[in-house]
Coordinates of C-alpha atoms in Angstrom, one line a residue:
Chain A
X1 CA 56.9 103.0 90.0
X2 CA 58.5 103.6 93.2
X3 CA 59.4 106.9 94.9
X4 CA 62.4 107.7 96.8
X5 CA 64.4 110.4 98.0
X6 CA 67.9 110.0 98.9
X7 CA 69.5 112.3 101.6
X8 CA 73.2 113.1 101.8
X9 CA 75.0 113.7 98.2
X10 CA 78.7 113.5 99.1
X11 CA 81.0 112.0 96.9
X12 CA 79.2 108.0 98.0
X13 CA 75.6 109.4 98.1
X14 CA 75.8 111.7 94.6
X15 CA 76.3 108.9 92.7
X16 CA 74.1 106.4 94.3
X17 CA 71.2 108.9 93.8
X18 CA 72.1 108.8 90.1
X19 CA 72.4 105.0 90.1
X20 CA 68.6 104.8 91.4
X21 CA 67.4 107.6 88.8
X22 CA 69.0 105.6 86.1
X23 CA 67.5 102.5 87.1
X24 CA 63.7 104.4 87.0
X25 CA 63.0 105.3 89.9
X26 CA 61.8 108.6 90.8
X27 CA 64.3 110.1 92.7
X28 CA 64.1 113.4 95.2
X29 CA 67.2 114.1 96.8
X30 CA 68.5 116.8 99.4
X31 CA 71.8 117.9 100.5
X32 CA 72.5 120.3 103.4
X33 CA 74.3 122.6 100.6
X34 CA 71.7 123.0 97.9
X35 CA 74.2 123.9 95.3
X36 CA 75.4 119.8 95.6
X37 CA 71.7 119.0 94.8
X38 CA 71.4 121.3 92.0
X39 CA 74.0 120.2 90.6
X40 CA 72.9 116.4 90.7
X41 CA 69.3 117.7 89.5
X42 CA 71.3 119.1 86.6
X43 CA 72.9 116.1 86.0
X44 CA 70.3 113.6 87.0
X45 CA 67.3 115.4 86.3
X46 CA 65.5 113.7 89.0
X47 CA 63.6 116.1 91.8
X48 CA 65.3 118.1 94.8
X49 CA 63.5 119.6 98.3
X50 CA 64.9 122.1 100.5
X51 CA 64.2 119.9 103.8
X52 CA 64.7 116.0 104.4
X53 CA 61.2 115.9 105.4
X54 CA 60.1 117.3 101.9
X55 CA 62.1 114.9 99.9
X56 CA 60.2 112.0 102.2
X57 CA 56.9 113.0 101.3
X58 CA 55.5 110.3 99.4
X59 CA 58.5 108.3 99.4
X60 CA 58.3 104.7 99.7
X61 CA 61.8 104.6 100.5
X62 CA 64.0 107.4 102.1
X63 CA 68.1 106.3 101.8
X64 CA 70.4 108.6 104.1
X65 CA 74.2 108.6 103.5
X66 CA 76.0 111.2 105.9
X67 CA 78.6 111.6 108.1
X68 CA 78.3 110.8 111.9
X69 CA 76.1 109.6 114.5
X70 CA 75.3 113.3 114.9
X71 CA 74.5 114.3 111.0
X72 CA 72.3 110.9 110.8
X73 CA 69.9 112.5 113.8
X74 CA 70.2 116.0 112.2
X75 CA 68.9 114.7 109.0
X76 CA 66.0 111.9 110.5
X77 CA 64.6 114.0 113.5
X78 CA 62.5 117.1 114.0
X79 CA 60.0 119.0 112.0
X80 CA 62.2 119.2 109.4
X81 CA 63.3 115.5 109.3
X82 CA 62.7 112.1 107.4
X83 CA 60.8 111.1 109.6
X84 CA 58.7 113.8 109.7
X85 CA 57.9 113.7 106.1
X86 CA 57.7 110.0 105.9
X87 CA 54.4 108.1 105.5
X88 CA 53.5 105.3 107.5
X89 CA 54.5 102.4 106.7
X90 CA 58.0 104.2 104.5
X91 CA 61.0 102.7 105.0
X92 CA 64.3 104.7 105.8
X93 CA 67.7 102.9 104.6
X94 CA 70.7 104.5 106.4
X95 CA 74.0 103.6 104.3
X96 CA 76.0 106.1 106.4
X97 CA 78.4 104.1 108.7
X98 CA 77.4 105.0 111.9
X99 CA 77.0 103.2 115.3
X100 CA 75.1 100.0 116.1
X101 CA 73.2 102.1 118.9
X102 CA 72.3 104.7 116.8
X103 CA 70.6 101.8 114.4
X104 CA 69.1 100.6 117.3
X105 CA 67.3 104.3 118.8
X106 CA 66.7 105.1 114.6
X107 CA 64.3 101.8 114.6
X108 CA 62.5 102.4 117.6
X109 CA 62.0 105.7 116.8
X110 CA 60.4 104.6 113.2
X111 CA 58.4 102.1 114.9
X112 CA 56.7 104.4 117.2
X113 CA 55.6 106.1 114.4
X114 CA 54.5 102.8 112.4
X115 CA 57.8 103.3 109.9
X116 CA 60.9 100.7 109.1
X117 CA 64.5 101.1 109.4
X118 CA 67.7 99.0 107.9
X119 CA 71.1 99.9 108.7
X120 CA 73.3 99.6 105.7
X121 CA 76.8 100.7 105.7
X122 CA 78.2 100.1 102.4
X123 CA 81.6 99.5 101.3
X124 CA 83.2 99.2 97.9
X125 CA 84.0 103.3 98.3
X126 CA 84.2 106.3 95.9
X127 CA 84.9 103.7 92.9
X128 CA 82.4 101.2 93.8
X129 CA 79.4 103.5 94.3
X130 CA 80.6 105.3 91.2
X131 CA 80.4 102.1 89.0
X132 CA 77.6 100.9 90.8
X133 CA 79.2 97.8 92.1
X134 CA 79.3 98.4 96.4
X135 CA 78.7 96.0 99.1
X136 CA 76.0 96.5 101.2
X137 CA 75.6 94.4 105.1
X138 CA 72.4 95.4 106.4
X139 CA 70.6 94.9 109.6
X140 CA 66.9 94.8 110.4
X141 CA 63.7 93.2 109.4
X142 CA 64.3 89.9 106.8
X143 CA 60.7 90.7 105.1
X144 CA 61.8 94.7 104.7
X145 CA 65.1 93.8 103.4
X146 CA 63.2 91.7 100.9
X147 CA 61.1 95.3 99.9
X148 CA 64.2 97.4 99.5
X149 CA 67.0 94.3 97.8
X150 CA 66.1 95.2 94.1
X151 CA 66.1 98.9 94.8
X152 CA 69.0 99.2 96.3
X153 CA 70.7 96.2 93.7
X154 CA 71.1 100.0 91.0
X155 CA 74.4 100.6 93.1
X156 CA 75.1 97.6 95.1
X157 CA 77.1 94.3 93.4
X158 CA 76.1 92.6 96.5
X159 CA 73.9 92.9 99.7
X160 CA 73.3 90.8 102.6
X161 CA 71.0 90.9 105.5
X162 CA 73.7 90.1 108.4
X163 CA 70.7 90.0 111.1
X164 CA 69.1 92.5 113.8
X165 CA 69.2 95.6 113.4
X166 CA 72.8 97.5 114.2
X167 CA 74.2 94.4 112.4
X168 CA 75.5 96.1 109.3
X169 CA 76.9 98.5 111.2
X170 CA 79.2 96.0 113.1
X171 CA 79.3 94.1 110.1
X172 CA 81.6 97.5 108.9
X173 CA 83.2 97.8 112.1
X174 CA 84.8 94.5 111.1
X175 CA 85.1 95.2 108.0
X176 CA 87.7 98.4 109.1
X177 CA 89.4 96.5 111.7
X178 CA 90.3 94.1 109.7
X179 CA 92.0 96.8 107.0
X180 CA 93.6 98.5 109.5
X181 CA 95.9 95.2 111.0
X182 CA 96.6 94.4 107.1
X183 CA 97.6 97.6 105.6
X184 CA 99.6 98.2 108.5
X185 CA 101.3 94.7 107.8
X186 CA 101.7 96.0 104.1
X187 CA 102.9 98.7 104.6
X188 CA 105.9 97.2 106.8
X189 CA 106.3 95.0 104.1
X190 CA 106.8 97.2 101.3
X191 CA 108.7 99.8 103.2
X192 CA 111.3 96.9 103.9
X193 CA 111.3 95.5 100.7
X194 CA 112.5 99.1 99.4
X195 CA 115.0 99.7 102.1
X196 CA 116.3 95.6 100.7
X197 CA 116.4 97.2 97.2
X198 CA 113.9 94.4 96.1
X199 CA 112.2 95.3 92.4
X200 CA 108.4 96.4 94.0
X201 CA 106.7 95.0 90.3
X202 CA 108.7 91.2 90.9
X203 CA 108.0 91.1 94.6
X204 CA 104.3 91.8 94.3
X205 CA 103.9 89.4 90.8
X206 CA 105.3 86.7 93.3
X207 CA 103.7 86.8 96.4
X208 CA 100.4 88.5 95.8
X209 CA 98.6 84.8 94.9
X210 CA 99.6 83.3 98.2
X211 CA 99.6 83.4 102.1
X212 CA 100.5 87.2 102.2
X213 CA 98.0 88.5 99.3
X214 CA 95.2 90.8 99.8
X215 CA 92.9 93.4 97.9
X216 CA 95.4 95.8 99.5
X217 CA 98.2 94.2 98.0
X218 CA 96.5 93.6 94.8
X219 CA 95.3 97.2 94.6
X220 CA 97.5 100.0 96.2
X221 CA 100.9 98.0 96.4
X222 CA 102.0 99.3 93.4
X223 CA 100.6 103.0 94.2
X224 CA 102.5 102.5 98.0
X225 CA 105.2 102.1 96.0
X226 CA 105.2 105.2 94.3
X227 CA 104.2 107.0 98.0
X228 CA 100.6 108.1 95.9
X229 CA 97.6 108.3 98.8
X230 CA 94.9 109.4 96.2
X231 CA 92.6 106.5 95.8
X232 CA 89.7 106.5 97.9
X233 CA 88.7 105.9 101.3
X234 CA 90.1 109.0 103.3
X235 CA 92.3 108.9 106.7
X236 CA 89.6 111.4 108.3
X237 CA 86.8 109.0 107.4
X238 CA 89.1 105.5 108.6
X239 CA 89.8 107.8 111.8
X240 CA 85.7 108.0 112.2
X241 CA 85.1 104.4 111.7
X242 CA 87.3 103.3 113.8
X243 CA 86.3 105.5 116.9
X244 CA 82.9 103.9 116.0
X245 CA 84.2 100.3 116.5
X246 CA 86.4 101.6 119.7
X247 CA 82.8 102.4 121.1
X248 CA 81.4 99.4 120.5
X249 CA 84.3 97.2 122.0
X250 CA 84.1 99.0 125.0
X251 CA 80.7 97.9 125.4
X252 CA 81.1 94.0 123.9
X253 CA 84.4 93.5 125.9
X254 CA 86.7 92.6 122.1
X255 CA 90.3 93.4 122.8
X256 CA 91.7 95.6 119.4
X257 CA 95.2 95.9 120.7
X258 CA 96.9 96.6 117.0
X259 CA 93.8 98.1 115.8
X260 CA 94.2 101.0 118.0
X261 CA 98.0 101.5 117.4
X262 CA 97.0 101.6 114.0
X263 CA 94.3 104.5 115.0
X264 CA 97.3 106.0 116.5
X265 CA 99.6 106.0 112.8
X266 CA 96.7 107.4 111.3
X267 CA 96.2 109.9 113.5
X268 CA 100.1 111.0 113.3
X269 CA 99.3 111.2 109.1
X270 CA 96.4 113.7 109.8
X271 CA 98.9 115.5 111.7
X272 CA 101.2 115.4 108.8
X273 CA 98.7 116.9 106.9
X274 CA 97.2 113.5 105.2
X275 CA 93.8 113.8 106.2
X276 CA 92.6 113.1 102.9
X277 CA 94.9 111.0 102.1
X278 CA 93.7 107.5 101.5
X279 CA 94.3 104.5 104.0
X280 CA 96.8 103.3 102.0
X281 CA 99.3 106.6 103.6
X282 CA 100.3 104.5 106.8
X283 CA 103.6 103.4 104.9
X284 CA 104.3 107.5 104.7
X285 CA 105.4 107.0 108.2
X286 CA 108.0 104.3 107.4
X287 CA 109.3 106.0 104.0
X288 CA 111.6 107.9 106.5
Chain B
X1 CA 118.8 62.9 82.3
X2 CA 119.5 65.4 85.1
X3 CA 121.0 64.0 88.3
X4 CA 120.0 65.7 91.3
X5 CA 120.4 65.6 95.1
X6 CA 117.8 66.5 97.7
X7 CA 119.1 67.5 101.4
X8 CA 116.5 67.4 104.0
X9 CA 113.1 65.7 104.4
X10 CA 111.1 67.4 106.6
X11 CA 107.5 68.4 105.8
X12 CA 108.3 70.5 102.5
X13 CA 111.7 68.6 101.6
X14 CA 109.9 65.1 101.5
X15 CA 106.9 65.3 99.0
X16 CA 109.6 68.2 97.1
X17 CA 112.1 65.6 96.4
X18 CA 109.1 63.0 95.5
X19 CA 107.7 65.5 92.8
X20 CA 111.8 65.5 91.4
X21 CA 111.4 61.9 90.7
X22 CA 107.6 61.6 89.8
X23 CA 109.1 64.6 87.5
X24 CA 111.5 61.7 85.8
X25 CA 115.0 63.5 87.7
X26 CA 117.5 60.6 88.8
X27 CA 117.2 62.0 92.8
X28 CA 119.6 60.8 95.5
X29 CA 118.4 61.9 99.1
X30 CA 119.8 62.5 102.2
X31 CA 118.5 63.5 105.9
X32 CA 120.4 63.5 109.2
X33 CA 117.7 61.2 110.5
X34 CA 118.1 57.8 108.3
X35 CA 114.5 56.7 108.8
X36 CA 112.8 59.1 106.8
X37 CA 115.3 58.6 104.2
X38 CA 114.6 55.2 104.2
X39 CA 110.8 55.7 104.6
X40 CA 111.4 58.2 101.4
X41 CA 112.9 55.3 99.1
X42 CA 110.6 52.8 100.0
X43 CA 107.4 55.4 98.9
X44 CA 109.3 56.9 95.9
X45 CA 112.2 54.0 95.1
X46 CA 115.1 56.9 94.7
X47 CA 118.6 56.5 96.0
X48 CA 119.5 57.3 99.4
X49 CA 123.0 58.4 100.9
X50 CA 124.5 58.5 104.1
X51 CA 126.1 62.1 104.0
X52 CA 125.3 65.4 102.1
X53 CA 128.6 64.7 100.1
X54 CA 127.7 61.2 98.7
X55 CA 124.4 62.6 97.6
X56 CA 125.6 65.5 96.1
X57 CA 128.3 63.7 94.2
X58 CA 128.1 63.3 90.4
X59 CA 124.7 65.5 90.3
X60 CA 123.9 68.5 88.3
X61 CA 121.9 70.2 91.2
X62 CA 122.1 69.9 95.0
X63 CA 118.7 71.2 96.4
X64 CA 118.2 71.6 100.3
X65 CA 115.5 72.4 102.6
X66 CA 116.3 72.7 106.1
X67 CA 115.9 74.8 109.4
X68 CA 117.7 77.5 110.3
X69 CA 121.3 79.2 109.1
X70 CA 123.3 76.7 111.0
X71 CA 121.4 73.8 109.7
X72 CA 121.8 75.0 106.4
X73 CA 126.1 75.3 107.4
X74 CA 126.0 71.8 108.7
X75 CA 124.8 70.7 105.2
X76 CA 127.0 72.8 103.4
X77 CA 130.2 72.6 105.0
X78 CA 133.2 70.7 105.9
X79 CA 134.1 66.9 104.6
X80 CA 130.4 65.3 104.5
X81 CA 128.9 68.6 102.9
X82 CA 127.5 69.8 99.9
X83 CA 130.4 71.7 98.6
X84 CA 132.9 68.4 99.4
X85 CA 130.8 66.2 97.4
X86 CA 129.4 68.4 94.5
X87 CA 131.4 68.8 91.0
X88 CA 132.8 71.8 89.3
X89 CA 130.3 73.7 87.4
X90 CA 127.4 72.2 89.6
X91 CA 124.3 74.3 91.4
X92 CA 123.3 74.1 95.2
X93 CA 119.9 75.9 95.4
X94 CA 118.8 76.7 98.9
X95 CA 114.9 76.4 99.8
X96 CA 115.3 76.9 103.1
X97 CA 114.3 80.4 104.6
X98 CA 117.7 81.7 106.1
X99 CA 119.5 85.5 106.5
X100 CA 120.3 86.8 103.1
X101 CA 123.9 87.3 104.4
X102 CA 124.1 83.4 104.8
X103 CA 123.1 83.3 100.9
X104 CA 126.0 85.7 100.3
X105 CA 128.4 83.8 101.9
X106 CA 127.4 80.6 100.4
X107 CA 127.2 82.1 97.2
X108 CA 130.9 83.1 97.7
X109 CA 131.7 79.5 99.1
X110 CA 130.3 78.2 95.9
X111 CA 132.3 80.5 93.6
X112 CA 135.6 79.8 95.0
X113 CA 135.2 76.4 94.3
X114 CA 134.2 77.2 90.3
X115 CA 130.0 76.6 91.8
X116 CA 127.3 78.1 91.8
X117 CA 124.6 79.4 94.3
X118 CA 120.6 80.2 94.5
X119 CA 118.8 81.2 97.3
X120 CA 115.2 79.8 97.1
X121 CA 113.0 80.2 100.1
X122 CA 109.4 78.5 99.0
X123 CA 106.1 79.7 99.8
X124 CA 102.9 77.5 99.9
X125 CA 103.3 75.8 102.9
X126 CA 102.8 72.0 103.3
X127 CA 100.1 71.7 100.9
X128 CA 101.5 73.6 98.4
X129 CA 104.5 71.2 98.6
X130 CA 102.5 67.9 99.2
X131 CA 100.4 69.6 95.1
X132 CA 103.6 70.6 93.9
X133 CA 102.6 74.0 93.3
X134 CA 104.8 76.3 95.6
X135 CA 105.7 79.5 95.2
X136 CA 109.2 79.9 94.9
X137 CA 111.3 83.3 95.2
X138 CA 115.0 83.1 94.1
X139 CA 118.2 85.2 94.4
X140 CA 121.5 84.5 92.1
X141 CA 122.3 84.8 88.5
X142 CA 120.3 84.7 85.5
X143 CA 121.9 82.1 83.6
X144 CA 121.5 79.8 86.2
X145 CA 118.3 80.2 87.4
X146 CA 117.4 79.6 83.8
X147 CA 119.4 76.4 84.0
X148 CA 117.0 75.3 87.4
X149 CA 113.9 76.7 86.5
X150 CA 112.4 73.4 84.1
X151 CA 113.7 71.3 87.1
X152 CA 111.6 72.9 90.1
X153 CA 109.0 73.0 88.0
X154 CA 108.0 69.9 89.1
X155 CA 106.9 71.4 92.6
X156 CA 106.8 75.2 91.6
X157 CA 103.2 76.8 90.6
X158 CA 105.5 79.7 89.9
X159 CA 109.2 81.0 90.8
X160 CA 110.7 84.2 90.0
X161 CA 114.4 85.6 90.2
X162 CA 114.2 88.3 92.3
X163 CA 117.4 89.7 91.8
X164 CA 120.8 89.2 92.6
X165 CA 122.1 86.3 95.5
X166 CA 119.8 87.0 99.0
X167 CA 117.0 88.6 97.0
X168 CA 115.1 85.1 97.2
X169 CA 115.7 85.6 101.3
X170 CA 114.7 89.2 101.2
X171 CA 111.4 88.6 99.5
X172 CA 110.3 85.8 101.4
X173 CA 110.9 88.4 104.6
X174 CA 108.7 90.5 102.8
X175 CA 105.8 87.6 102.5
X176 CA 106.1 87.0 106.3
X177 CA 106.3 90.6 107.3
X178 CA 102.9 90.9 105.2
X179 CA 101.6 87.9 107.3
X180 CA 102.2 89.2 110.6
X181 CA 100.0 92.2 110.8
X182 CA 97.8 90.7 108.1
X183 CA 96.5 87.8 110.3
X184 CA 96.5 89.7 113.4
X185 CA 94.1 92.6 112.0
X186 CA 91.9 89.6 111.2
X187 CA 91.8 88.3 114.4
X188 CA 90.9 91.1 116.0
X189 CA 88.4 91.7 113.3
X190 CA 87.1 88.0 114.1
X191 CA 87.1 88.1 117.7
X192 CA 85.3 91.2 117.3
X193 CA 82.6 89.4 115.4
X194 CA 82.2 87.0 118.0
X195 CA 81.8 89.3 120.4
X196 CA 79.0 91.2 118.4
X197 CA 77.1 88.2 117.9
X198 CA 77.8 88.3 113.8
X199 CA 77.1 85.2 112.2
X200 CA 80.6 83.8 110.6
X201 CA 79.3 82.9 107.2
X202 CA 77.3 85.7 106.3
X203 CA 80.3 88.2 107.2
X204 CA 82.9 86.7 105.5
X205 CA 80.9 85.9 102.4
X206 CA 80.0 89.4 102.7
X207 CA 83.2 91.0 103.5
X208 CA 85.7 88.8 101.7
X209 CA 85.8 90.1 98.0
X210 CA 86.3 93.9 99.3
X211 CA 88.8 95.7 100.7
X212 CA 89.2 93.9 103.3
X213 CA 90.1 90.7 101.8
X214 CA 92.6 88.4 101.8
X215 CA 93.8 84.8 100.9
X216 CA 94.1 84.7 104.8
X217 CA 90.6 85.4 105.5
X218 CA 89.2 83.1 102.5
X219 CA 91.5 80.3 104.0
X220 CA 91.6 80.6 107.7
X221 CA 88.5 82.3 109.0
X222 CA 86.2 80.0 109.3
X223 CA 88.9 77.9 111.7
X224 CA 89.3 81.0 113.2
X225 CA 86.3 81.3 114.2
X226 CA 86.1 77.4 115.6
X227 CA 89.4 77.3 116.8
X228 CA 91.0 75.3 115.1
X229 CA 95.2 76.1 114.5
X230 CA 96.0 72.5 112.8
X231 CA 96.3 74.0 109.1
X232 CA 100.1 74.4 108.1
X233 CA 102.7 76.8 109.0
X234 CA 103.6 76.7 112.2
X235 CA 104.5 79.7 114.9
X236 CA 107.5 78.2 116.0
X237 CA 108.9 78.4 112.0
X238 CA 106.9 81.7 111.9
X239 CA 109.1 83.1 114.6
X240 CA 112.1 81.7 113.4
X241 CA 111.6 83.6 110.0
X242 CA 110.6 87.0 111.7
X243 CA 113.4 86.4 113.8
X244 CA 115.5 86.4 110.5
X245 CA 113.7 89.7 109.3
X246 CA 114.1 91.4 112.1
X247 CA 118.0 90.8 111.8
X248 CA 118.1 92.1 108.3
X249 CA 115.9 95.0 109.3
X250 CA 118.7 96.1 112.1
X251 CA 121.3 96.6 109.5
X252 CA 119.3 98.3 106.6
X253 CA 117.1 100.7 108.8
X254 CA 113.5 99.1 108.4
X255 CA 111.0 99.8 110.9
X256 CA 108.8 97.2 111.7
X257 CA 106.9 98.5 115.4
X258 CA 103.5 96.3 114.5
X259 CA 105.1 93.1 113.2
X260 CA 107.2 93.1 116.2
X261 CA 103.8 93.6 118.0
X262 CA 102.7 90.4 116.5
X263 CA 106.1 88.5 117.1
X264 CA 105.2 89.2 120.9
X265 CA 102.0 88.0 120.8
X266 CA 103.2 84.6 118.8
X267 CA 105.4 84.4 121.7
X268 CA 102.7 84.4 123.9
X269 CA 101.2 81.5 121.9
X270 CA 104.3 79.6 122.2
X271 CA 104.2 80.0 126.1
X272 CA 100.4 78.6 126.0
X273 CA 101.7 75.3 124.2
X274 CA 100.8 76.5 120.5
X275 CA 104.3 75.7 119.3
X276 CA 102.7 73.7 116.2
X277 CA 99.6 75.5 116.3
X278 CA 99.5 77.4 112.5
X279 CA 100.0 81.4 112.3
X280 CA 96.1 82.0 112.5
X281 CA 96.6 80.5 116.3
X282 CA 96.9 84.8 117.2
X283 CA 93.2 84.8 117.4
X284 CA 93.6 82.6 120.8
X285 CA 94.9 85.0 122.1
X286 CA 91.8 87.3 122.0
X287 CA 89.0 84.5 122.7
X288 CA 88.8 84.8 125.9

């Protein structure tokens, strides 16, 4: 049976961690506050450590789910880090989204020491990693995708290697870009149809199969609607993504005109107070 | 058997008013220029007439499909139109996608003259007219959409009555509004991808079911990503029908800042010669 350890138990990375103890594995996690990871041990009943290097040790797979750029390196380096308790030859699977540059300094860094690293961003959000069903884009190695696929098939619907390393990551970055153009679109949408007096239920029932439809429309029309943010993927974290994919376009030379006027609504929502709100809250701007 | 008239042959009147007579309706068309109508009979074997008023005399139903608020006047009114030629008691039904205030008015023409009225802009685009399975959104009164409804079934996948005379109008604004910042978030997500190296296929299969989905992105990417704009709606109709939104959004206080972004930048298309390009054509735009 394999051992992992999986690093990072926020509200993605808790329940992932379950999904792999549920599926047999034996599962040692660690979480910067250790009450989080008692808490999952309590539920799980899987192992905990005190250090990312401790939950490594022995691992034959080390998943990481945290925040930034910054909280990925606090977690893999120094004496206290994956990679310090990792063995030779361990693999460490990032899901947190994160740059394609950090992917690409995380896998030189492993192989120096003989190690192998995947970046794989997931998305599917709270819900999906809840229920088990997220999709994960990785990038790396084809024949060390092939070691961690069934493992990592306890919380993901569907996987795909999208090449080199640093490819899942930009994989995501399209992935948000593309979100922010529609919801935006959406939102403009709904907000006129209730300034026209249209019936929200009718209007959605009719257009949601064709040209105009969308997950979005399918799943937070109604919810926009009702001016109800609470349903996932957070403004803060969008804000994050976002400034990761900003990043990268400098450096590729993509133009992300609307994209970035988008960045700019959100950012006005945080400043209303909606940083937690989900993505959805850009038509709280236009409910004026 | 229901006698019916069809006004306007263009690329959704023409295989419409052939699915009315496939459908077993007695259909008399007309179109200001006499060679389609002719080209019409001689594929379908329906009557043809040489004003709006002959063809809508003696039928139960006048439908028309043609450009812009004018062109739908120019049908309607005065001694050759619609109104002239059409019986007491009998229905015009718009499909054409016009200002809600022009459905009012006609509406009102209509019941001065003991008529009646539906606006009906169509969804679906060319192929969805060519199958017969548009999406059709209508404004007017019950009992006569209900009188209607068996009849465009013969191209309609599905219709709805949106609410009272205009709602049709104000829905479809909705659908294009959607579009708009819809199709440019995907572009920028797509020319992103190209940037980055991604490989098409692999994205989109892996992004496409999530949250960033859409019917445009199931349809359209993979021409985005080739360049190809020769798959239905054109910008110029595009613009015309934002153009239309935009003027209802003046008088009842919409804000639209992103789809008049995109209105711009389908401008800019227009001045590089993509006239008849389809909507995805924004992506040009950030190719280079």
């Amino acid at each position: 049976m394999k051992k992992v350890a999986f690093i990072g138990l926020g509200v993605m990375g808790y329940p992932m961690a379950g999904h792999l103890l549920t599926a047999g594995y034996q599962v040692c996690v660690y979480n910067r506050s250790t009450e989080k990871a008692q808490k999952w041990q309590q539920e799980f009943g899987g192992d905990m450590a005190l250090t990312p290097a401790l939950a490594a040790k022995d691992c034959d797979i080390v998943f990481c789910c945290v925040g930034n750029d910054d909280d990925v390196r606090d977690v893999v380096y120094g004496d206290n880090g994956i990679l310090a308790g990792l063995s030779e030859g361990g693999i460490l699977v990032d899901h947190s989204t994160a740059s394609a540059e950090l992917a690409r300094e995380l896998a030189q860094a492993a192989k120096a020491q003989g190690k192998h690293f995947l970046d794989a961003p997931v998305s599917g959000g709270q819900a999906g990693a809840e229920n088990g069903v997220l999709t994960i884009m990785l990038g790396g190695e084809q024949a060390i995708y092939d070691q961690i696929k069934p493992v990592i098939a306890a919380y993901a619907q569907f996987s795909q290697l999208m090449g080199e390393v640093g490819s899942g990551q930009l994989a995501k970055m399209v992935n948000q870009i593309c979100i922010a153009g529609l919801v935006q679109g959406l939102s403009e949408g709904i907000a006129f149809a209730e300034k026209a007096g249209l019936d929200g239920n009718k209007l959605i029932e009719t257009i949601a199969k064709g040209a105009a439809g969308s997950w979005q429309m399918e799943n937070r029309s109604k919810t926009m609607f009702a001016g109800e943010y609470d349903f996932g993927f957070a403004v803060d974290w969008m804000r994050k993504d976002l400034g990761i994919a900003f990043a990268e376009a400098d450096k590729n030379g993509a133009n992300l005109p609307v994209t970035k006027i988008v960045d700019g609504y959100y950012q006005q929502v945080q400043e209303n107070g909606g940083n937690r709100w989900d993505t959805s809250s850009l038509i709280s701007l236009l409910k004026k």
